[in-house]
Coordinates of C-alpha atoms in Angstrom, one line a residue:
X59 CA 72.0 147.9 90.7
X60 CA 72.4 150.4 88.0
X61 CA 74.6 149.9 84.5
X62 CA 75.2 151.5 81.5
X63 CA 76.3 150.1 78.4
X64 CA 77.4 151.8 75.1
X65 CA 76.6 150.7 72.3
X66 CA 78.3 152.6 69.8
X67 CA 77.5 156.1 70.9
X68 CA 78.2 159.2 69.2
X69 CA 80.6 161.0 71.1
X70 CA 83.7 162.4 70.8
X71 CA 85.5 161.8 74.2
X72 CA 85.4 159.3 76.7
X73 CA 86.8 156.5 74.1
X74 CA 90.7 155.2 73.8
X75 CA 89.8 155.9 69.8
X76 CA 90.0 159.6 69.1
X77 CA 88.7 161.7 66.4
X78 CA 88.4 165.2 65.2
X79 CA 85.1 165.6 64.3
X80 CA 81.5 164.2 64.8
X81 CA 81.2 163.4 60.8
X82 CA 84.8 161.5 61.2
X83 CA 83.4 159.8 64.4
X84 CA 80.2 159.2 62.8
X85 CA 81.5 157.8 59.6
X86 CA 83.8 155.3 61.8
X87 CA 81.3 154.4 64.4
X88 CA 78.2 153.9 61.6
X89 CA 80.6 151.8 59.3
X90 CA 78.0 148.9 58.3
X91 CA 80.3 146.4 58.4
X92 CA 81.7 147.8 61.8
X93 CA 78.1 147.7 63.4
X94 CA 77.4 144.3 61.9
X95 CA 80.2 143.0 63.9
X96 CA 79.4 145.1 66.7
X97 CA 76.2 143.6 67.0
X98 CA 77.3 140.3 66.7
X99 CA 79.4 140.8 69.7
X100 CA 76.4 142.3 71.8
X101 CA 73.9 139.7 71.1
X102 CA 76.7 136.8 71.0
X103 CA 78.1 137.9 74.2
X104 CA 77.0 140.2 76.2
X105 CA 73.5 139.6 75.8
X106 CA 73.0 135.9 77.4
X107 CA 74.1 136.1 81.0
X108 CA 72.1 139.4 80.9
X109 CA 69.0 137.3 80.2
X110 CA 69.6 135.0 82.9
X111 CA 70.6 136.5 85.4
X112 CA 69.8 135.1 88.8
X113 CA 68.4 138.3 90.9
X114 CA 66.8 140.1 88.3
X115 CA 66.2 143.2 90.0
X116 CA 68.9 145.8 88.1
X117 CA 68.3 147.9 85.4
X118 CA 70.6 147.9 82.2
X119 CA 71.1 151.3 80.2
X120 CA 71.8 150.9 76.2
X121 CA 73.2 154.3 75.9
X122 CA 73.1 155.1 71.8
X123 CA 72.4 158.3 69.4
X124 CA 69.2 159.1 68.0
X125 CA 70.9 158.7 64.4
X126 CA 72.1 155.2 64.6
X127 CA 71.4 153.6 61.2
X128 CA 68.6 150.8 61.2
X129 CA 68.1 148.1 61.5
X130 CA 69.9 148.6 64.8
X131 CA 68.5 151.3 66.1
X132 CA 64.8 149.4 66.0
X133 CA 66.6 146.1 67.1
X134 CA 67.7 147.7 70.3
X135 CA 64.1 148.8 71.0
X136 CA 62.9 145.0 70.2
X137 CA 65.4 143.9 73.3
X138 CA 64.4 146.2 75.4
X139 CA 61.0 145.0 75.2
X140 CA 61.8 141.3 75.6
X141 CA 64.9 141.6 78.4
X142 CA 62.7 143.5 81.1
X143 CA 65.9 144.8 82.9
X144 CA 67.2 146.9 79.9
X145 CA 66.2 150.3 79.1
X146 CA 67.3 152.5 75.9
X147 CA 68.3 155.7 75.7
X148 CA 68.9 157.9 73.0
X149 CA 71.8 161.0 73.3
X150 CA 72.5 163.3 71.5
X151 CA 76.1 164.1 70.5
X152 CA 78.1 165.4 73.3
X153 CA 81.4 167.4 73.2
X154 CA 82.1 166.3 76.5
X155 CA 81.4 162.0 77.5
X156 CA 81.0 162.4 81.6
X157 CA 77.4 164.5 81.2
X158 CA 76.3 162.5 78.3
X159 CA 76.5 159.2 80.3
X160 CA 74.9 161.1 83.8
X161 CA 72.2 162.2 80.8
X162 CA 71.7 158.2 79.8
X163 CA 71.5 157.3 83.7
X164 CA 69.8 160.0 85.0
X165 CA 66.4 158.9 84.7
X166 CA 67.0 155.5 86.3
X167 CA 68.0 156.7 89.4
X168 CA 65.7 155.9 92.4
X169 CA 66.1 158.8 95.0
X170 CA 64.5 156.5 97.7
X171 CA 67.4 153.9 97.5
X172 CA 69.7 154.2 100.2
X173 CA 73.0 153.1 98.1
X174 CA 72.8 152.2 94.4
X175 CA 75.3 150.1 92.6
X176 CA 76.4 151.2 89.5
X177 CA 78.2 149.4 86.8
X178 CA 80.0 149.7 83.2
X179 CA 79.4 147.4 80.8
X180 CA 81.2 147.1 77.4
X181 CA 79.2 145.8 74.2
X182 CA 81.5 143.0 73.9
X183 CA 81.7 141.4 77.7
X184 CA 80.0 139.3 80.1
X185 CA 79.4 138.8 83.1
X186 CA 78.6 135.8 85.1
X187 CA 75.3 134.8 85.5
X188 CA 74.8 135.8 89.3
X189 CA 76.7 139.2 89.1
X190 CA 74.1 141.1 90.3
X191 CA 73.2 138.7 93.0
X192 CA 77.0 138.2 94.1
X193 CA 77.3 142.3 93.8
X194 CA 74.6 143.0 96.3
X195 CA 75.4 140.0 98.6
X196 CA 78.8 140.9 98.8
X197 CA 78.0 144.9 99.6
X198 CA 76.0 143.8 102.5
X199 CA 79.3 142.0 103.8
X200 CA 81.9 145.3 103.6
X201 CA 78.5 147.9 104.3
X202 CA 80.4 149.6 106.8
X203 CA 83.4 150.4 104.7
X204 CA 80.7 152.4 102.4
X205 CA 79.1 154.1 104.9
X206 CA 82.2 156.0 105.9
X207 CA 82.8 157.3 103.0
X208 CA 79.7 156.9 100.9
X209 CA 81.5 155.7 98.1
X210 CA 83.2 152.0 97.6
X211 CA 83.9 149.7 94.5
X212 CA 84.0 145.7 94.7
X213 CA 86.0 144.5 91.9
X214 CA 84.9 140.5 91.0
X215 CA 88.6 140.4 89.8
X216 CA 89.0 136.4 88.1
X217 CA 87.5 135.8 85.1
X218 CA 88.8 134.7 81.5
X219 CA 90.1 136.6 78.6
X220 CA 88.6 135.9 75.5
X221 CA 90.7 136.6 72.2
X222 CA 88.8 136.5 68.6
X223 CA 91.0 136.4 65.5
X224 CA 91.3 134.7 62.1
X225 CA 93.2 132.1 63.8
X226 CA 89.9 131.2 66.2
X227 CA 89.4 131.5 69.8
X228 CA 91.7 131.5 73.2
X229 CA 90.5 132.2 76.6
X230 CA 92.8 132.6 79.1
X231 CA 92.5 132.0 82.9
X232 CA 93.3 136.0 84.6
X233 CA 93.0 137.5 87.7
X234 CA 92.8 141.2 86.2
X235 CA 92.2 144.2 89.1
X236 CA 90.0 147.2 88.5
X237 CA 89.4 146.0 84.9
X238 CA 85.9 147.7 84.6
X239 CA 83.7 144.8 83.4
X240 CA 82.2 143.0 87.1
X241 CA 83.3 146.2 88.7
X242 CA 80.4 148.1 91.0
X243 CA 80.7 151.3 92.4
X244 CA 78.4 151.9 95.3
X245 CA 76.6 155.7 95.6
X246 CA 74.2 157.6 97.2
X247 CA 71.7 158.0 95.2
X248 CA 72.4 162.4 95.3
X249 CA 75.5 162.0 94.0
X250 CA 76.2 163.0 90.3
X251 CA 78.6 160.7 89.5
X252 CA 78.2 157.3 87.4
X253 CA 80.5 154.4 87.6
X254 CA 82.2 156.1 83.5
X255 CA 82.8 159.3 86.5
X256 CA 86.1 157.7 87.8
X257 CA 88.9 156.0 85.8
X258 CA 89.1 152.6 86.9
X259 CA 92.1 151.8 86.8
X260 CA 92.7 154.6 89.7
X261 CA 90.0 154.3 91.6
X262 CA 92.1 153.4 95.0
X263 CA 91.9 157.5 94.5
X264 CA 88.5 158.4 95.2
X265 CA 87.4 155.4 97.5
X266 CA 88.2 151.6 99.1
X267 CA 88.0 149.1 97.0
X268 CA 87.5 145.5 98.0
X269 CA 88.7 142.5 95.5
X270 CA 86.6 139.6 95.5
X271 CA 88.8 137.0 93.5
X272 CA 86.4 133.8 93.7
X273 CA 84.3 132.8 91.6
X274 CA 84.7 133.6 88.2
X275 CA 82.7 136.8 87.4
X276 CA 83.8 137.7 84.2
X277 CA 84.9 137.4 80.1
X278 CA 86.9 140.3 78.7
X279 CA 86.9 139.8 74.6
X280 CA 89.6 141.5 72.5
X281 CA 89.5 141.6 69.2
X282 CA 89.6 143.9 66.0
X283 CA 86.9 146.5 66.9
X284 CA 87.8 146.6 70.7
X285 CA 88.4 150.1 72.1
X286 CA 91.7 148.3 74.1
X287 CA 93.0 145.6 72.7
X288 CA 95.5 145.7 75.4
X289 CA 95.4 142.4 77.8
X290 CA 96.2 144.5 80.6
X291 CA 97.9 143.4 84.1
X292 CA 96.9 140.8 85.9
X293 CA 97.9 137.5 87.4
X294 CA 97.6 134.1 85.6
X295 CA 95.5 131.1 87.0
X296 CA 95.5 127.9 86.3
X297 CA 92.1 125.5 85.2
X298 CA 92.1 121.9 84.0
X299 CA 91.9 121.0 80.9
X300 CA 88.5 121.8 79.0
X301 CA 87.7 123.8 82.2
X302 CA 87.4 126.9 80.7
X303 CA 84.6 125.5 78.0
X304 CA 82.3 124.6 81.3
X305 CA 83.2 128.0 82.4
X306 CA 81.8 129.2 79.6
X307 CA 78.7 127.0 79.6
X308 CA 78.3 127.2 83.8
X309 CA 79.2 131.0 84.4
X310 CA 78.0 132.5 81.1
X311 CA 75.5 131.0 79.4
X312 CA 77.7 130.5 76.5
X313 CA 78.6 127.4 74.3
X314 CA 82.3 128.0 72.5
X315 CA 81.2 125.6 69.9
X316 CA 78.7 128.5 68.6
X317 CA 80.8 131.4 69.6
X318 CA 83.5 129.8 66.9
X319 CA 81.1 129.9 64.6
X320 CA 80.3 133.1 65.1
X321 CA 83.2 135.0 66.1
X322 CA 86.2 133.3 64.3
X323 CA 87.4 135.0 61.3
X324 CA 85.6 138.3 62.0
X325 CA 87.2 141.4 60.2

């Protein structure tokens, strides 16, 4: 099990925020207020069920420039040395985003694995605690659909959607298909592509995918500073009330009490 995050790489494509130079990309993605927030949102979110996950046998890429601006830069290297499971890696501005992720995974890669699962993982998401033991478990069930084609994607489809604003929180029950966040892609392990190769929201293209809609697997947050602030399609479903706060506690590690704190009223 094989992912790669971002966190606020220098690149110029690859992103739903275009710009027309590095120094205007640079200027926007080094924006100390911007990577405050950022980080807040990494360490807030993201980080948690990362820390505890139940099969602990994945690796985690922090893709990021060489240039980015301490303290972050030296903070990043300070997680990777307490969280075993992630690994930093430091690219250089690309023209083009497809070989500058493959350059971030590339060394991680075990060529004695028969399949590896690779994963996105945005700054500002979670995933459930078991993810990567739910991931591998269900693989073994739909092995045979991979090994026709040596490439297959399970999609952990239900999760919540977390909006941040100055108005506080909402998280909303969603059943959201091919979303990217709790979204593997099985490969060989001689095969070029990374799970940022395909768009995933077309990825019935390239390969089967199998939808595993129980148990919740995921939080999507929007906000501000996200790439898409788009909800997206998907299907509503329904919880009890103050469900979604034990959610929160049960799947991810997380306490809304404290993510109010910290999130509400960011800018």
């Amino acid at each position: 099990m094989l992912g790669l995050c971002r966190f606020s790489y220098l690149g110029l494509r690859g992103f739903q925020t275009d710009h027309d130079s590095i120094e205007a990309r640079r200027a926007y993605l080094y924006d100390p207020l911007r990577l405050a927030r950022r980080w807040l949102w990494f360490t807030e979110v993201a980080l948690p069920a990362w820390a505890r996950q139940t099969d602990p046998d994945f690796t985690l890429v922090i893709m990021t420039g060489p240039d980015l601006p301490e303290p972050y830069l030296s903070r990043l290297r300070e997680l990777t040395e307490q969280i075993p499971q992630l690994r930093l890696e430091l690219v250089r501005p690309m023209q083009h985003h497809l070989p500058a992720c493959r350059a971030a995974i590339a060394p991680h890669i075990d060529p004695e694995a028969e399949v590896i699962g690779h994963f996105r993982h945005d700054d500002d998401d979670a995933v459930a605690v078991d993810y990567i033991a739910s991931a591998r478990k269900d693989f073994n069930r739909v092995k045979g659909l991979w090994k026709v084609e040596q490439r297959l994607a399970l999609d952990h489809s239900r999760g919540l959607i977390l909006k941040a604003g100055a108005g506080g929180l909402t998280l909303t029950p969603r059943i959201c298909h091919n979303m990217g966040v709790a979204l593997t892609i099985f490969l060989a392990p001689d095969m070029a592509e990374t799970a940022l190769t395909y768009d995933h929201s077309k990825l019935p293209q390239w390969m089967p995918v199998v939808s595993i809609t129980r148990p919740v697997m995921f939080l999507r947050s929007i906000h501000a500073d996200s790439d898409s602030g788009d909800i997206g399609p998907g299907l509503p479903w329904e919880i009890e009330e103050g469900g979604t706060d034990r959610l929160l506690k049960q799947r991810f590690g997380l306490k809304r009490a404290a993510l109010e704190k910290s999130l509400t009223g960011l800018s």
